[in-house]
Amino acid sequence: MRYRPVQEKRVWLHRRGHSEGWREAPDAEFAGTMPDQPAVISTSEQGGQDELEMLRRIGRQWASSSIVRRQRDRKLPVDLALGVFRPPTPSRFGRFAPVQFFRAEAPDELVATTPASLPETRLGRGIVRIKRVVLGPPLPTSAVSQERMGTVVALAVLGSDLLSSVAYGPEAMIAVLVLGGSAALGLSLPIAAALVALMITLGVSYRQTIRAYPNGAGSYVVASDNLGRRAGLVAAAGLLSDYVLTVAVSVASGVDALTSAAPRLAPHGTAIGLAVILALLGGNLRGVRQAGAIFAAPTYAFLVATVALIVVGLAQAGRRDFQPMAPPPVHATEAVTLFLVLRAFSSGATSMTGLEAVSNALPAFRPVEWRNGQATLTWMVSIMVAMFGGLVTLIHLDGIVPMAGETVLSQLGHAVFGGGLLYAYLQGATLLILMLAANTAYNDFPRLLSFMARDDFAPRLFLRVGDRLALTNGMVVLSTVASLLVITFRGRTESLIPLYAVGVFLAFTLSQTGMVMHWWRNRSAHWRKNIIVNGAGAALTAAVTVTVAVTKFTGGAWVTLLAIPLLVGLFVRIHSHYHFVDTTLSLRDTPSNRSVAHVPADDEVQKVGDGEATPQQMRHLIVVPVSRLHLASLRALAYAASFATPAFAVHIAPSEEDAEKFRERWAAWGNHIRLETIVSPYRAIVPPLTHYLEALHNQRPDLTITVVLYELVPARRWEQLLHSRVAVRLRRALRPLPDLVITSVPFHLYRSTPARDGNMTMGSGGRSRPDRVAEGT
Amino acid sequence: MRYRPVQEKRVWLHRRGHSEGWREAPDAEFAGTMPDQPAVISTSEQGGQDELEMLRRIGRQWASSSIVRRQRDRKLPVDLALGVFRPPTPSRFGRFAPVQFFRAEAPDELVATTPASLPETRLGRGIVRIKRVVLGPPLPTSAVSQERMGTVVALAVLGSDLLSSVAYGPEAMIAVLVLGGSAALGLSLPIAAALVALMITLGVSYRQTIRAYPNGAGSYVVASDNLGRRAGLVAAAGLLSDYVLTVAVSVASGVDALTSAAPRLAPHGTAIGLAVILALLGGNLRGVRQAGAIFAAPTYAFLVATVALIVVGLAQAGRRDFQPMAPPPVHATEAVTLFLVLRAFSSGATSMTGLEAVSNALPAFRPVEWRNGQATLTWMVSIMVAMFGGLVTLIHLDGIVPMAGETVLSQLGHAVFGGGLLYAYLQGATLLILMLAANTAYNDFPRLLSFMARDDFAPRLFLRVGDRLALTNGMVVLSTVASLLVITFRGRTESLIPLYAVGVFLAFTLSQTGMVMHWWRNRSAHWRKNIIVNGAGAALTAAVTVTVAVTKFTGGAWVTLLAIPLLVGLFVRIHSHYHFVDTTLSLRDTPSNRSVAHVPADDEVQKVGDGEATPQQMRHLIVVPVSRLHLASLRALAYAASFATPAFAVHIAPSEEDAEKFRERWAAWGNHIRLETIVSPYRAIVPPLTHYLEALHNQRPDLTITVVLYELVPARRWEQLLHSRVAVRLRRALRPLPDLVITSVPFHLYRSTPARDGNMTMGSGGRSRPDRVAEGT
C-alpha cells in the first residue's frame, strides 16, 4: 500500500457546523474564559454597539482602497479548510509527511482535537504526557458543570475552615495567657466567652449580608459595592493574605497534629508541610470539585471526635464534681496586664477565620441559595460555639497548658481517651479537617483573583483556565507563597498566627461597614434593625482589627499591615496599566492625512507612532542586515526583494578593508540590491545598526521599516551556542523603535534534509517529524 | 533659534573614503577578527575564486527576473547616507528627535563612532558605562600593535610560569617522600637529579622544535601537523586543562605564600584566591599586554630573592661544613617502595610546567625569532635547573619538611633570613611571580582556543575580540573554570597538583613525538641527530606521562584523564557541526524547476526545504493570527494586506459561540481579509495553530508562509507579566517549521505617546528617547 487512506488517520482538527449560541469573547489575549463568570466587563466595551459601529467605519476606510479590493479578489493558493485530501508522497527515505489530519464539515471553521493541542516538539510532548499522567486528560470547555450543595454537604465543605480553627485557636489563646503565669490561666474562660459573643454577633451579621447579596456576598464585592473600589481592594488584599495564611497555618497545624501523635516525624515537619501543599496543589490542578460526599467525611469525623472528646471529658470531670485540676506550675514571664489579655483575645480570634466562607460560595448552594446559606451559617456558628466553648472549658478543667512538641488538643486526647484507638482517631480527624480547610483556600484564592482580574485589578493570566478547567495560575501562586511561609517560619504555627487575624478581620470590618452603608442607602424594610445588627458586627470586628494590629504588631502583624497597602498599590497600578492599554488599543478613526505619498518637507515631518491602521497608509522600506553572502542571507535577500517595495541591505564591517572586501563580493554577485556598509571600528554590531535604523526612521517617520533577519536554526539546542546570537540581540534592541517591523527568515540546519540540491524529499526541517508520525498515526 | 545646526551635533557615524586595503572577512557571524591571526581558514573557502564564480552565477539567476530588475530601478524613499540634514521639529512637548548624528564623505559607507556603539536603552548604557569605568574606553581595531620582546623581557614574561613552579614543585615532591618517614627524605636529592636531567633533555629537545617551527611551535600546531588532527586535539585538550590548572595552582600557591607570612588570613584563603582570579580577569579584560618592563619586575625580583636565599643558605650550611640538619622526626605511614618514589617524582615534575611557553610565543619575539627564542629557552632552563637544584639541596641541608600552614619556601626563608625584611621580600616576590604565572595562562588559554575556533574545533565565539581587543570569552571561561577548581578544592595546592602534570606531559609527549615524525619525514640536515634528541624527549616525557597517570590516578589524575577524551569528543562534534553548517550554507545553484506557478498535482508534491534563493522563486502566503480586533491587530492586518500577496487571518476560539461572535465582528468590519476560525475546545492556542500552519505547508510546500504576529510592547519590563506571552511562545513553536517566516509587528504601549489621534509629535515610542537626547547632545 503506497498511500494510507484518510480514514485511518487520526482527526486532529475537524469541522463543525455553526451553532446558534452567542457569548462574549474573553478579554484577555487568547485566554479561555472562566466557566462561571459573567460576560466580560471591560473598559474597552468589547462587543458593544459603539465598537461595532467603529469597526464598520474603519472597515469603510479600508474598503476605499484599491489595495484592499485587490486583496479581497485574490484567490488563496491553499485550501484553508484543509478539505482537499492529498496523500503524502513517500520519499526515497521512507518517511511520510504528517499532512491532512483533518476533516471538513462546514466552511471557515475547524475544530482542534486533542492531538492538535499537543506541542510539536518531542520535549514539549513529553512534558504534556507527564502532566496528563499526574493531572488527568484535558477537559473540554463544555465539560463545566457546577454541583450545587445542600445544607449537609455545605456545612462540611464550607465549615471545614471555621471548625478546624479549634485545632489551633484555643491553644493560641492559652499560649499567650501562660506568659502571665498560672494565675492568668483562669482568664481563659471569660476571654472565651467574649470570643463566643463575637462569633454569634458576626454570625447574625453575616446572615443579613447573605440575604442582601444572594448572588455572592464576598467582602470584595460588598466593600467595592458600598464603600468604593479602594475599600474593595483593601478587603481583597486582606482576604488574599488570609487565604495564603489559611493554607500555611492549616498545614502547619495538621503537621503538628501528626507529630504530636508520632513525635519521630517532628524533625521533618517542614518537609511534610511542603509535601502536603504539593499534594493539595496537584489535587486541585486535577480539578477536584468543591462538593462531594468524600469531602463531607473529614468534617463530620472531626465533629464526632470533638463532641466525643468534650462529652467524655466533661463526664470524667463530672465524676470529680467539675473540680479543675491544677495546671502544672508555670513561671510568669510577664505581668497580667490588659495588653496581655487583649493579646490572648487576638490570638483566640483566629478561630473565627473561615466564617466568611458561606457568603463567598452562595452561588454553589441549591436554590433558594440565600436560605440554604443562612441555614448552613447558623449551623456552622452554633457548632463552632459549642465546640470552642466546650474545648476551652475542658482545657481549663483538665489543667492543660501548651507545651512544645504536643498540641493542646493532643494533650486533651491523651488525658481523656488515654493513648488508644480513640486518640488516634481524634488526631487523624484533626489532620484531615485541617487539610480540607487548607483546600478551601485553593477554591477561594484563585476565584477571588479571577474576579479581580476580570475587573482589571489583577494580571489577566489569573483568568486563564487550565487543561482541567481549574484556575491553574492562582493555585500555583497560592502554593508558592504558602510554601515560602512554611519554609520561612519552619512550620511553627505560633509564629504564623500573628500574621493571620489582621487580614481576616480587616475584610470582616469592611464587609460589615459596607452592609451598614447598604442599608443606609437603600432604606428597605427593617433598615434600622439591619443597620444595628451589621453596625454591631462592624464595630466589634473593627475593634478586633485594631486590637490585633496593635497587640500583634511586633509579633508579625506588621508584615500583613505592610503587605496590604503594597498589594492595593499594585492592584491600582495594574488597573491603570490595563486601562491605558485598553484605551490605546481601542478602535478609533485613524488620521487620513497621511495617505499623501511624498517626502515631507522640513516643517512637515510628523510622527504618528504605531498608528497606521489601513493598508493604503503603509509606506514600506525593507532593510536586510547581511554579515556574509551565503545561502541563508541570500534567502533573506530574495525574500526582501520578492515584494514590490523598496529594499536595501546593510553590512557592518569591523574595518574599512573588510567593508571593501564585502563590497567586492557584493559586486560579483551583481549588486542586485543597494548595499550600505557601516564600519564599526569598535566591533559593535547591534548598537550602530539600531542607531542607523532610528536615523532612517527619523528621516521619514511615515515609513514602516521592515528589518529582515535571517536566523540559523540548528537541530539541537546546544548547537545554538556555536552560533552568534546577533539576530536575537538585534530583535531585542529593535523592539522599542517605533514603526519598525521585524521579520525573521529561518534557515534550518537539519541533517535530515539531505536534498537541498533539488532532490525530492518530504519532511525537510523535520527532526521533530518522524517521531510525531510514529505517534500520530 | 529653532533648529540646532549640524555642527553642534555629535557625530555618531561618519563617512570615510575607501581604502586600498584588502583583508579576509571574519568567518564567524559578524565577529571581529583576532588582530594577530592569519587570514581565515575555513572549509567554506570564503572569498575564494570558486565562490566568486558561484556568486556571479547566482547573480545571473537573479538578473533574469523582472522582479529583481524592478527592485533595482526602484528609488529608495530615504537617503541611506543620512547626508541630507533635516533638523528636527521641536514638538509641542519640547522634545527633539535625535536625528542626523552623521557626516557623509564617500558613498555607501558610514563609520560608527563611539556613541553609536552604545546601546539604546538606559539600562544597557548604564552597564556599558560601568564596564568602561572598570575596563577603560573601547579600542578601535586599528589600535592593535604587538610589542616584540627581546631576551631580557621574554625571560621575565615567558619564564614566570616555569620559574614560579619552584614555589610548589619541590614541596610537592618532598610532601610525598615524607609519607615514607625520615628515611625516605634522603631520596629527595637523587629524585631531584633525575628531574634536572629531564629538564635539560626537554630544554634541548624544545630548542630543536623552535628551530623547526619558527612561527610558533605550540604542541597543538606541532602535533596536528605531524601526527594528525586527533593528536593535535589531544595535545590541545591537555594544554587547556594545563592552563586552567596553572591559574588554579598558581593562585592557590600565591595565597599560601601570603598566608604563610600572615597566618591570620588563612581562613579566608578561598575568598582571597577568588578575588585574585577576578583581578586577573579584570586586568586582562582591560587588555594588559604581555610585554613591558613592569612585567619583568616580579620575575627578576623572585630570581634575586631565590638566589640570595640559596647563596646565604649555602653559606650558613658551609659554616657547619654542609652537615645536613636532622629533620624533625616524621612517622612513616607508607613503606618506601618504588611506587612512592615514582609518586614523588611525578609530583616534582609539576615544576616543569611552563617550559612550553617560549615555543608558543615565538611570533612575539624580536627577529630573528627562533634565535631569540632559543636563547631565552636556554637561559630559562639553566636558571630553573640552578634554582630547583639549589632549593632542593638547601631543603635537605636545613632538614625542612612540609607542614600545614606554612610553605617550605617560607620555612626556608625563616630559617635562612630569620623573620625580617628579607623574608618579607622573599614572600612578596613569590606571591608576585605566581600571579604573573597565572597571568600567562590568560594569554595562552584564549589564544589556543581562538586558534582552535579558527580551525572550527571550538565555538566561534572564542574568536570574538572585545572592546579592549582582548579575547574576552576565552578569559571568562578560564576564570570560571579556575574559580570552580579553587572552590572545589578549597584552594589546597596539594589536592590540585595531581590533576596538573598529566595534561602538560601529554602535550609535551605529543609535541616531541610530532617532532620525531617531522624529522623522519623531512630528512633534512642532521635529521638523525635531531630524531635522537627529540626522541629522547618524547620517550622521557611519555614515561613521565604514564608514571604520573598511574601513580596519581586515584589522587585526581583520573579527572584529567577523563576530561581529555571528553574534550576531544566535544571538539570533534563542534567541528562536524561547523562543517555541516558551512556545507549547508555554501553557495550553489538552486533548482530552477520550481519557478512554475501552479498547484502541484498529487504525485508532484515536492519539498525543497529552505532552498528558495531567488526572488522569482518565492511564492508568498501571509497568515495573520488574530485574537481580538483592536488597533494592534488591525495594524498587523493592514501590514499583511498592504503587500500584493495572498493573505488571510486565523482566529482561535475556545468555543463555537466565541468563534461565531468573532465572525460577526469580522463581518461588521467588512470581511476585508479571509478569516478562518479554529475552535480549540481544550483552550490550547499555540499547538493547534502550529499544526494548522504545518498542514498548510504540506498542502503547498512550494509556498513561503509568512506569519504576521502583532506584539504589544509595554514601556516597563514588569508590565510584560500582565500580557500573554502567546506571540513569544508561537514564535518559538514555529521556528522549526520549514519555509515559514515570522514577522512581528510591534505595538508600543508607551505613555509618552499622547498623540495617537493625529497630533503631530516627535519621539513616539520614545521612553528611551528623552534621556538619550539629553546625553547625546
mmCIF file of N, CA and C in Angstrom, chain A residues 248 250-260 262-277 431 435 483 486-487 489-493 496:
data_model
loop_
_atom_site.group_PDB
_atom_site.id
_atom_site.type_symbol
_atom_site.label_atom_id
_atom_site.label_comp_id
_atom_site.label_asym_id
_atom_site.label_seq_id
_atom_site.Cartn_x
_atom_site.Cartn_y
_atom_site.Cartn_z
ATOM 1 N N ALA A 248 -1.066 28.014 55.008
ATOM 2 C CA ALA A 248 0.151 27.831 55.802
ATOM 3 C C ALA A 248 -0.182 27.357 57.219
ATOM 4 N N SER A 250 -3.075 26.029 58.425
ATOM 5 C CA SER A 250 -3.757 24.731 58.487
ATOM 6 C C SER A 250 -2.761 23.602 58.260
ATOM 7 N N VAL A 251 -1.899 23.792 57.283
ATOM 8 C CA VAL A 251 -0.922 22.742 57.002
ATOM 9 C C VAL A 251 0.019 22.577 58.199
ATOM 10 N N ALA A 252 0.482 23.699 58.744
ATOM 11 C CA ALA A 252 1.392 23.613 59.889
ATOM 12 C C ALA A 252 0.693 22.946 61.067
ATOM 13 N N SER A 253 -0.587 23.287 61.304
ATOM 14 C CA SER A 253 -1.320 22.667 62.403
ATOM 15 C C SER A 253 -1.539 21.191 62.162
ATOM 16 N N GLY A 254 -1.842 20.862 60.903
ATOM 17 C CA GLY A 254 -2.030 19.455 60.565
ATOM 18 C C GLY A 254 -0.767 18.670 60.838
ATOM 19 N N VAL A 255 0.359 19.253 60.451
ATOM 20 C CA VAL A 255 1.638 18.593 60.712
ATOM 21 C C VAL A 255 1.855 18.471 62.220
ATOM 22 N N ASP A 256 1.443 19.498 62.980
ATOM 23 C CA ASP A 256 1.549 19.427 64.444
ATOM 24 C C ASP A 256 0.720 18.273 65.000
ATOM 25 N N ALA A 257 -0.500 18.122 64.465
ATOM 26 C CA ALA A 257 -1.355 17.016 64.917
ATOM 27 C C ALA A 257 -0.673 15.687 64.662
ATOM 28 N N LEU A 258 -0.022 15.600 63.503
ATOM 29 C CA LEU A 258 0.666 14.365 63.135
ATOM 30 C C LEU A 258 1.867 14.116 64.049
ATOM 31 N N THR A 259 2.685 15.170 64.227
ATOM 32 C CA THR A 259 3.909 14.969 65.009
ATOM 33 C C THR A 259 3.603 14.839 66.495
ATOM 34 N N SER A 260 2.444 15.338 66.961
ATOM 35 C CA SER A 260 2.047 15.102 68.350
ATOM 36 C C SER A 260 1.818 13.620 68.580
ATOM 37 N N ALA A 262 2.984 11.203 66.460
ATOM 38 C CA ALA A 262 4.182 10.445 66.092
ATOM 39 C C ALA A 262 5.387 11.362 66.193
ATOM 40 N N PRO A 263 5.918 11.544 67.408
ATOM 41 C CA PRO A 263 6.996 12.526 67.612
ATOM 42 C C PRO A 263 8.236 12.246 66.769
ATOM 43 N N ARG A 264 8.401 11.015 66.277
ATOM 44 C CA ARG A 264 9.560 10.701 65.453
ATOM 45 C C ARG A 264 9.612 11.572 64.192
ATOM 46 N N LEU A 265 8.402 11.947 63.710
ATOM 47 C CA LEU A 265 8.349 12.702 62.463
ATOM 48 C C LEU A 265 8.658 14.176 62.655
ATOM 49 N N ALA A 266 8.757 14.616 63.935
ATOM 50 C CA ALA A 266 8.892 16.041 64.223
ATOM 51 C C ALA A 266 10.014 16.740 63.445
ATOM 52 N N PRO A 267 11.211 16.134 63.306
ATOM 53 C CA PRO A 267 12.282 16.865 62.607
ATOM 54 C C PRO A 267 11.972 17.137 61.141
ATOM 55 N N HIS A 268 11.042 16.362 60.569
ATOM 56 C CA HIS A 268 10.751 16.528 59.141
ATOM 57 C C HIS A 268 9.503 17.366 58.915
ATOM 58 N N GLY A 269 9.103 18.114 59.959
ATOM 59 C CA GLY A 269 7.849 18.879 59.891
ATOM 60 C C GLY A 269 7.746 19.739 58.638
ATOM 61 N N THR A 270 8.777 20.532 58.362
ATOM 62 C CA THR A 270 8.710 21.442 57.212
ATOM 63 C C THR A 270 8.556 20.668 55.911
ATOM 64 N N ALA A 271 9.330 19.596 55.776
ATOM 65 C CA ALA A 271 9.262 18.804 54.546
ATOM 66 C C ALA A 271 7.869 18.210 54.369
ATOM 67 N N ILE A 272 7.287 17.685 55.489
ATOM 68 C CA ILE A 272 5.940 17.123 55.393
ATOM 69 C C ILE A 272 4.953 18.203 54.976
ATOM 70 N N GLY A 273 5.102 19.400 55.578
ATOM 71 C CA GLY A 273 4.218 20.504 55.228
ATOM 72 C C GLY A 273 4.287 20.828 53.741
ATOM 73 N N LEU A 274 5.506 20.891 53.205
ATOM 74 C CA LEU A 274 5.653 21.215 51.778
ATOM 75 C C LEU A 274 5.055 20.119 50.909
ATOM 76 N N ALA A 275 5.247 18.858 51.337
ATOM 77 C CA ALA A 275 4.674 17.750 50.574
ATOM 78 C C ALA A 275 3.158 17.844 50.563
ATOM 79 N N VAL A 276 2.568 18.233 51.717
ATOM 80 C CA VAL A 276 1.117 18.360 51.789
ATOM 81 C C VAL A 276 0.644 19.456 50.831
ATOM 82 N N ILE A 277 1.370 20.596 50.815
ATOM 83 C CA ILE A 277 0.976 21.688 49.913
ATOM 84 C C ILE A 277 1.057 21.223 48.460
ATOM 85 N N LEU A 431 -6.163 16.073 61.563
ATOM 86 C CA LEU A 431 -5.301 16.223 60.384
ATOM 87 C C LEU A 431 -6.136 16.401 59.125
ATOM 88 N N MET A 435 -6.473 19.643 56.519
ATOM 89 C CA MET A 435 -6.176 19.578 55.084
ATOM 90 C C MET A 435 -7.346 20.127 54.279
ATOM 91 N N SER A 483 4.094 27.981 50.607
ATOM 92 C CA SER A 483 5.315 27.206 50.834
ATOM 93 C C SER A 483 6.412 28.092 51.396
ATOM 94 N N VAL A 486 5.752 28.621 54.995
ATOM 95 C CA VAL A 486 6.062 27.426 55.791
ATOM 96 C C VAL A 486 7.568 27.296 55.977
ATOM 97 N N ILE A 487 8.320 27.567 54.895
ATOM 98 C CA ILE A 487 9.777 27.464 54.995
ATOM 99 C C ILE A 487 10.324 28.552 55.915
ATOM 100 N N PHE A 489 8.938 30.265 58.325
ATOM 101 C CA PHE A 489 8.599 30.125 59.739
ATOM 102 C C PHE A 489 8.792 28.692 60.230
ATOM 103 N N ARG A 490 9.449 27.891 59.405
ATOM 104 C CA ARG A 490 9.734 26.478 59.724
ATOM 105 C C ARG A 490 8.498 25.761 60.251
ATOM 106 N N GLY A 491 7.336 26.092 59.715
ATOM 107 C CA GLY A 491 6.109 25.386 60.055
ATOM 108 C C GLY A 491 5.645 25.582 61.483
ATOM 109 N N ARG A 492 6.172 26.615 62.184
ATOM 110 C CA ARG A 492 5.714 26.799 63.550
ATOM 111 C C ARG A 492 4.421 27.607 63.538
ATOM 112 N N THR A 493 3.335 26.950 63.947
ATOM 113 C CA THR A 493 2.008 27.562 63.911
ATOM 114 C C THR A 493 1.985 28.866 64.690
ATOM 115 N N LEU A 496 3.102 31.880 62.881
ATOM 116 C CA LEU A 496 2.291 32.277 61.733
ATOM 117 C C LEU A 496 1.025 33.003 62.163
#
